[in-house]
Amino acid sequence: MPPAQSTHPTLSDRLLAHTDRFLRVALSQYVTNGLTVTLGLVVIMLLVFESAGLAGASSAALGVMVTSMPDVPAPRRRKFMQMLPAPLLGLPLFMLVQLVRADALLLGVVIVAGTFLAVMVMAWGKRGGPITFALLFSMLFSMAAPPPASLEMIAEHGGWFALGAGLYLLWGVLTTHWLNNRFRTQMLAECLHSFAQILRTQAQRFAPHADPQAQSHALLAKMLEQQATFADTLQTTRDMVLESPTTPARTRLAAMLLGLLEARDHQLACDLDLDTLLQHPGSSATLPALQQVLNTTAQQLEALSLSLLLGRGAQSIAPIANLRAALAGVLPLRPEAQPVPEPLAVGTPDPGALLHNIADRIGHINDEAVHLAALARGDASPELAAVRTQWQLFVSPTRWAWAPLLGQLGWRAPTLRYALRATLAVATGYVVSLHLPWVSHNYWILTTIVVVMRGNLAQTLQRRDARVAGTLLGCVLVMALLATHPGARTLFLVIALSMGLAHAFALRRYLFTCIFATLAGLLQAHLLLVGVAPTFAIFERLGDTLLGAALAWLFSYVLPAWERSQLPGLVRRSLQAQLQHAKLALELGEPAQASDLPWRLARREAYDSLSALTLATQRSLAEPDGVRPPLAPLEAVQARSYQLLAQLTAIKSLLLLRRSQLDMAVATPALQAAARQIDRELAASAPPEPANTQDTITAAQAFQPRPEPIAVDDLTPWLLRRLGLATAMARELQQAAHLAQQRKVAA
């Protein structure tokens, strides 16, 4: 057993931790993607500059910038259609603004209408977000250019815009194909590291605490937050890694991803019975050793993820140590056969049995980690027959269907309200910019409004502060750069590098994105104003930024879509997902014919729905007290959902892996009764009624003393215990959900 680590890290430890964080950012898919954006922008701008001069290159650069916004790591088959809407819709908006540029009224109408249409693209979720900002920037940066002298000039600038967009569209598709394997590896490495952080949080649960109940609540909240982040990262990784796993390298990565999902299920089950053990003094000598195994496994997974990022060869990747022997060395001896021991409480086995059970789950996590490293080293062969033929079931849809937009046209729909808020804010900002006492740059005020204002107040407040700080720093950098009177090629290089860095940090550190986006945006506007001899006034820019940020913040309270109006739907979705997962988890088919694919898909939806509920609850914390939903029942729904998932996952694992150790004459009717009971309770629209006693499965039934001895390898009592706890948890989940929805209706 590895020695326990000191709680006070040394200077060397801190330096290693900083180096590790730096490498993980520098070698991530975000930075790689940002560098491809930089390279594409430099190459295209220089090519156009050499053939068409500064004016043509400036318009082409805007086309590249607009097209690059939806250029994020994505599967090859969807990349073209993911990027195409940005230039296809952005070019008409760019030219329309140029056409009405000289008429302040018509320009305002175009900007206001274009803002509403652009924000409505948010109805398509994560795919629609980059398109929205691409369309907005097409209009706003077109305002930065001087009014065109003729229709021919408008057509000429539109042609250069289209050329830059077309060239970058080709560049984005080519680089996606070229870097596809690298992106797969980087995304998988990020998931491994994220899961390792979850294991470290899980390990903290094994330590004794002065206030166990408060600490358990805090760690569960932290775990739910980490699981929500992990679920979001995981879906993006699925889309990439599970796409066409046909080559040996892709198959290996896909097998590692599925192994990671198995490890997550075992981690989820680690919480089962832990509270009981923490309250029993006889477990205090063993739990720290189990905690150390979790921490060691997490550390080795972090090392594996870093090896993948560094691109080490298969045999250069260190294997992960098998810690089964270390676990066995700290556990109390298990007798070969005995009557079921006297329970600690009704329906609870003795602490020795619980310790062996938890240690077995931790051992399974370590087993999966060992297998992951073996797959990465090429020491194990992947088995992916089902995934090779049905991988489309695991990935997100790629079609641009009308259904998401139609679903957001109701008056209470959050996207429609967001679009109306943004439109009103932009309209106000435009009118105010025409009457300011200083020489305002109205496009900069409007740009600040659209990048600060988000669909919810929490993100708006976060971006408001980052936007102001980033603009101030960016303005200082621009002023310092322009003071050196750089040439066009130097400006192209700085713009390209800034765009790439802004792109790279958009999902990591928004402050950095604001700094680099300010630098790129102001220099791009500087180039568009070629021939007008522009001057740069830092205080005017800062004034525009403060005004735009203030308007975005104020209009966040206009037609709000508070989280309390969205949470009842998320609670219902989570209950439905839990119900479907329970049906498939308790389903008993023939072992040779049963496929666990439907259960895996239901499990994914259960995780995703719980993640959405957790994130919405966290966002509500930034809202005013008067509209904030009651947190206690929402937290109870999340906790019970998490615990029900753990119980059902443990049951499904028994059925898939240990069926030969079950007495099916007892297990089959118990599974059927539990399925009926959970269905009745989760599907109820009112608080659950007392259950039919014939269908009631209790945890006490599993460990009641019996006259005959039970063999150690008979897992039927454990199955019955899990069924009893799962049905009880389903009842508590429905009660918490009903209370949460009832109180939100009253609010």
Coordinates of N, CA and C in Angstrom, one line a residue, residues 434-536:
L434 N -25.9 57.3 -30.8 CA -26.1 58.4 -31.7 C -26.1 59.7 -31.0
H435 N -26.2 59.7 -29.7 CA -26.4 61.0 -28.9 C -25.3 61.1 -27.8
L436 N -24.2 60.4 -27.9 CA -23.2 60.5 -26.9 C -22.4 61.8 -27.0
P437 N -21.9 62.3 -25.9 CA -21.1 63.6 -26.0 C -19.7 63.3 -26.6
W438 N -19.3 62.1 -26.6 CA -18.0 61.8 -27.2 C -18.1 61.1 -28.6
V439 N -17.1 60.9 -29.3 CA -17.1 60.3 -30.6 C -17.2 58.8 -30.3
S440 N -18.4 58.3 -30.2 CA -18.6 56.9 -29.9 C -18.4 56.0 -31.1
H441 N -18.1 54.8 -30.8 CA -17.9 53.7 -31.8 C -19.1 52.8 -31.6
N442 N -20.2 53.1 -32.3 CA -21.5 52.4 -31.9 C -21.3 50.9 -32.1
Y443 N -20.5 50.4 -33.1 CA -20.4 49.0 -33.2 C -19.7 48.4 -32.0
W444 N -18.8 49.1 -31.3 CA -18.2 48.6 -30.1 C -19.1 48.5 -28.9
I445 N -20.0 49.5 -28.8 CA -21.0 49.4 -27.8 C -21.9 48.2 -28.0
L446 N -22.4 48.0 -29.3 CA -23.3 46.9 -29.6 C -22.5 45.5 -29.4
T447 N -21.3 45.5 -29.8 CA -20.5 44.3 -29.6 C -20.4 43.9 -28.2
T448 N -20.2 44.9 -27.3 CA -20.1 44.6 -25.9 C -21.4 44.1 -25.4
I449 N -22.5 44.6 -25.8 CA -23.8 44.2 -25.4 C -24.1 42.7 -25.7
V450 N -23.8 42.3 -27.0 CA -24.1 41.0 -27.4 C -23.2 39.9 -26.8
V451 N -21.9 40.3 -26.5 CA -21.0 39.3 -26.0 C -21.2 39.2 -24.4
V452 N -21.7 40.2 -23.8 CA -21.9 40.2 -22.4 C -23.2 39.5 -22.0
M453 N -24.3 39.9 -22.7 CA -25.6 39.4 -22.4 C -25.7 38.0 -22.8
R454 N -26.1 37.1 -21.8 CA -26.3 35.7 -22.1 C -27.7 35.3 -21.8
G455 N -28.0 34.0 -22.0 CA -29.4 33.6 -21.8 C -29.8 33.5 -20.3
N456 N -28.8 33.6 -19.4 CA -29.2 33.6 -18.0 C -28.3 34.6 -17.2
L457 N -28.8 35.0 -16.1 CA -28.2 36.1 -15.3 C -26.8 35.7 -14.8
A458 N -26.6 34.5 -14.4 CA -25.3 34.0 -13.9 C -24.2 34.2 -14.9
Q459 N -24.4 33.8 -16.1 CA -23.3 34.0 -17.1 C -23.2 35.5 -17.5
T460 N -24.3 36.2 -17.5 CA -24.2 37.6 -17.8 C -23.3 38.4 -16.8
L461 N -23.5 38.1 -15.5 CA -22.7 38.8 -14.5 C -21.3 38.4 -14.6
Q462 N -21.0 37.1 -14.9 CA -19.6 36.7 -15.0 C -19.0 37.3 -16.2
R463 N -19.6 37.4 -17.3 CA -19.1 38.0 -18.6 C -19.0 39.5 -18.5
R464 N -19.9 40.1 -17.7 CA -19.8 41.6 -17.6 C -18.5 42.0 -17.0
D465 N -18.1 41.4 -15.9 CA -16.8 41.8 -15.3 C -15.6 41.4 -16.1
A466 N -15.7 40.2 -16.7 CA -14.5 39.8 -17.6 C -14.4 40.7 -18.8
R467 N -15.6 41.1 -19.3 CA -15.5 41.9 -20.5 C -14.9 43.3 -20.3
V468 N -15.3 43.9 -19.2 CA -14.7 45.2 -18.8 C -13.2 45.1 -18.6
A469 N -12.8 44.1 -17.8 CA -11.4 44.0 -17.5 C -10.6 43.6 -18.8
G470 N -11.2 42.7 -19.6 CA -10.5 42.3 -20.8 C -10.4 43.4 -21.8
T471 N -11.4 44.2 -21.9 CA -11.4 45.4 -22.8 C -10.3 46.4 -22.4
L472 N -10.2 46.7 -21.1 CA -9.3 47.6 -20.7 C -7.8 47.1 -21.0
L473 N -7.5 45.9 -20.7 CA -6.2 45.4 -21.0 C -6.0 45.3 -22.5
G474 N -7.0 44.9 -23.2 CA -6.8 44.8 -24.7 C -6.6 46.2 -25.3
C475 N -7.3 47.2 -24.8 CA -7.1 48.6 -25.3 C -5.6 49.1 -25.0
V476 N -5.1 48.7 -23.9 CA -3.7 49.1 -23.6 C -2.8 48.5 -24.6
L477 N -3.0 47.2 -24.8 CA -2.2 46.5 -25.8 C -2.2 47.1 -27.2
V478 N -3.5 47.4 -27.6 CA -3.6 48.0 -29.0 C -2.9 49.3 -29.0
M479 N -3.1 50.2 -28.0 CA -2.5 51.5 -28.0 C -1.0 51.3 -28.1
A480 N -0.4 50.4 -27.3 CA 1.0 50.2 -27.3 C 1.5 49.7 -28.7
L481 N 0.7 48.8 -29.3 CA 1.1 48.3 -30.6 C 1.0 49.3 -31.7
L482 N -0.1 50.1 -31.7 CA -0.2 51.1 -32.8 C 0.8 52.2 -32.6
A483 N 1.3 52.4 -31.4 CA 2.3 53.5 -31.2 C 3.6 53.2 -32.0
T484 N 3.8 51.9 -32.3 CA 5.0 51.5 -33.1 C 4.8 51.6 -34.6
H485 N 3.6 52.0 -35.0 CA 3.3 52.1 -36.5 C 3.7 50.9 -37.2
P486 N 3.0 49.7 -36.9 CA 3.4 48.5 -37.5 C 2.8 48.4 -38.9
G487 N 3.4 47.6 -39.8 CA 3.0 47.4 -41.1 C 1.8 46.5 -41.2
A488 N 1.2 46.3 -42.4 CA 0.0 45.5 -42.5 C 0.2 44.1 -42.2
R489 N 1.4 43.5 -42.6 CA 1.7 42.1 -42.4 C 1.8 41.9 -40.9
T490 N 2.4 42.8 -40.2 CA 2.5 42.6 -38.7 C 1.1 42.6 -38.1
L491 N 0.3 43.5 -38.5 CA -1.1 43.6 -38.0 C -1.9 42.3 -38.3
F492 N -1.7 41.8 -39.5 CA -2.3 40.5 -39.9 C -1.9 39.4 -38.9
L493 N -0.6 39.3 -38.6 CA -0.1 38.3 -37.8 C -0.6 38.4 -36.4
V494 N -0.7 39.7 -35.8 CA -1.2 39.9 -34.5 C -2.7 39.6 -34.4
I495 N -3.4 40.0 -35.4 CA -4.9 39.7 -35.5 C -5.1 38.2 -35.5
A496 N -4.3 37.5 -36.3 CA -4.5 36.0 -36.4 C -4.2 35.3 -35.1
L497 N -3.1 35.7 -34.5 CA -2.7 35.1 -33.3 C -3.7 35.4 -32.2
S498 N -4.2 36.6 -32.1 CA -5.2 37.0 -31.1 C -6.5 36.2 -31.3
M499 N -6.9 36.1 -32.6 CA -8.1 35.3 -32.9 C -8.0 33.9 -32.4
G500 N -6.8 33.3 -32.7 CA -6.6 31.9 -32.3 C -6.6 31.8 -30.8
L501 N -6.0 32.7 -30.1 CA -6.0 32.6 -28.6 C -7.3 32.8 -28.0
A502 N -8.1 33.8 -28.6 CA -9.4 34.0 -28.1 C -10.3 32.8 -28.3
H503 N -10.1 32.1 -29.5 CA -10.8 30.9 -29.8 C -10.4 29.8 -28.8
A504 N -9.1 29.7 -28.5 CA -8.6 28.6 -27.6 C -9.2 28.7 -26.2
F505 N -9.3 29.9 -25.7 CA -9.7 30.1 -24.3 C -11.2 30.4 -24.1
A506 N -12.0 30.4 -25.2 CA -13.4 30.7 -25.1 C -14.1 29.9 -24.1
L507 N -13.8 28.6 -24.0 CA -14.5 27.7 -23.1 C -13.7 27.4 -21.8
R508 N -12.5 28.1 -21.7 CA -11.6 27.8 -20.5 C -11.5 29.0 -19.6
R509 N -11.0 30.1 -20.1 CA -10.9 31.4 -19.3 C -11.4 32.5 -20.2
Y510 N -12.6 33.0 -19.8 CA -13.2 34.0 -20.7 C -12.5 35.3 -20.6
L511 N -11.8 35.6 -19.5 CA -11.1 36.9 -19.4 C -10.0 36.9 -20.5
F512 N -9.3 35.8 -20.7 CA -8.3 35.8 -21.7 C -8.9 35.9 -23.1
T513 N -10.1 35.3 -23.3 CA -10.8 35.5 -24.6 C -11.1 37.0 -24.8
C514 N -11.6 37.7 -23.7 CA -11.9 39.1 -23.9 C -10.7 39.9 -24.3
I515 N -9.5 39.6 -23.6 CA -8.3 40.4 -23.9 C -7.9 40.2 -25.4
F516 N -7.8 39.0 -25.8 CA -7.4 38.7 -27.2 C -8.4 39.1 -28.2
A517 N -9.7 38.9 -27.9 CA -10.8 39.3 -28.8 C -10.8 40.8 -29.0
T518 N -10.6 41.6 -27.9 CA -10.5 43.0 -28.0 C -9.3 43.4 -28.9
L519 N -8.2 42.8 -28.7 CA -7.0 43.1 -29.5 C -7.3 42.8 -31.0
A520 N -7.9 41.7 -31.3 CA -8.2 41.3 -32.7 C -9.3 42.2 -33.2
G521 N -10.3 42.5 -32.4 CA -11.4 43.3 -32.9 C -11.0 44.7 -33.3
L522 N -10.3 45.3 -32.4 CA -9.9 46.7 -32.6 C -8.9 46.8 -33.8
L523 N -8.0 45.9 -33.9 CA -7.1 45.9 -35.0 C -7.8 45.7 -36.3
Q524 N -8.8 44.7 -36.3 CA -9.6 44.5 -37.5 C -10.4 45.7 -37.9
A525 N -11.0 46.4 -36.9 CA -11.7 47.7 -37.2 C -10.7 48.7 -37.8
H526 N -9.5 48.7 -37.2 CA -8.5 49.7 -37.7 C -8.2 49.4 -39.2
L527 N -8.1 48.2 -39.6 CA -7.8 47.8 -41.0 C -9.0 48.2 -41.9
L528 N -10.2 48.0 -41.4 CA -11.4 48.3 -42.2 C -11.5 49.8 -42.4
L529 N -10.9 50.6 -41.6 CA -11.0 52.0 -41.7 C -9.8 52.6 -42.5
V530 N -9.2 51.7 -43.3 CA -8.0 52.1 -44.0 C -8.3 53.3 -44.9
G531 N -7.4 54.3 -44.9 CA -7.7 55.5 -45.8 C -8.3 56.6 -45.0
V532 N -8.9 56.4 -43.8 CA -9.5 57.4 -43.0 C -8.6 57.9 -42.0
A533 N -7.4 57.4 -41.9 CA -6.4 57.8 -40.9 C -7.1 57.8 -39.5
P534 N -7.5 56.7 -39.0 CA -8.1 56.6 -37.7 C -7.2 56.9 -36.5
T535 N -7.7 57.4 -35.5 CA -7.0 57.6 -34.2 C -7.6 56.7 -33.2
F536 N -6.8 56.3 -32.2 CA -7.2 55.4 -31.2 C -7.3 56.1 -29.8

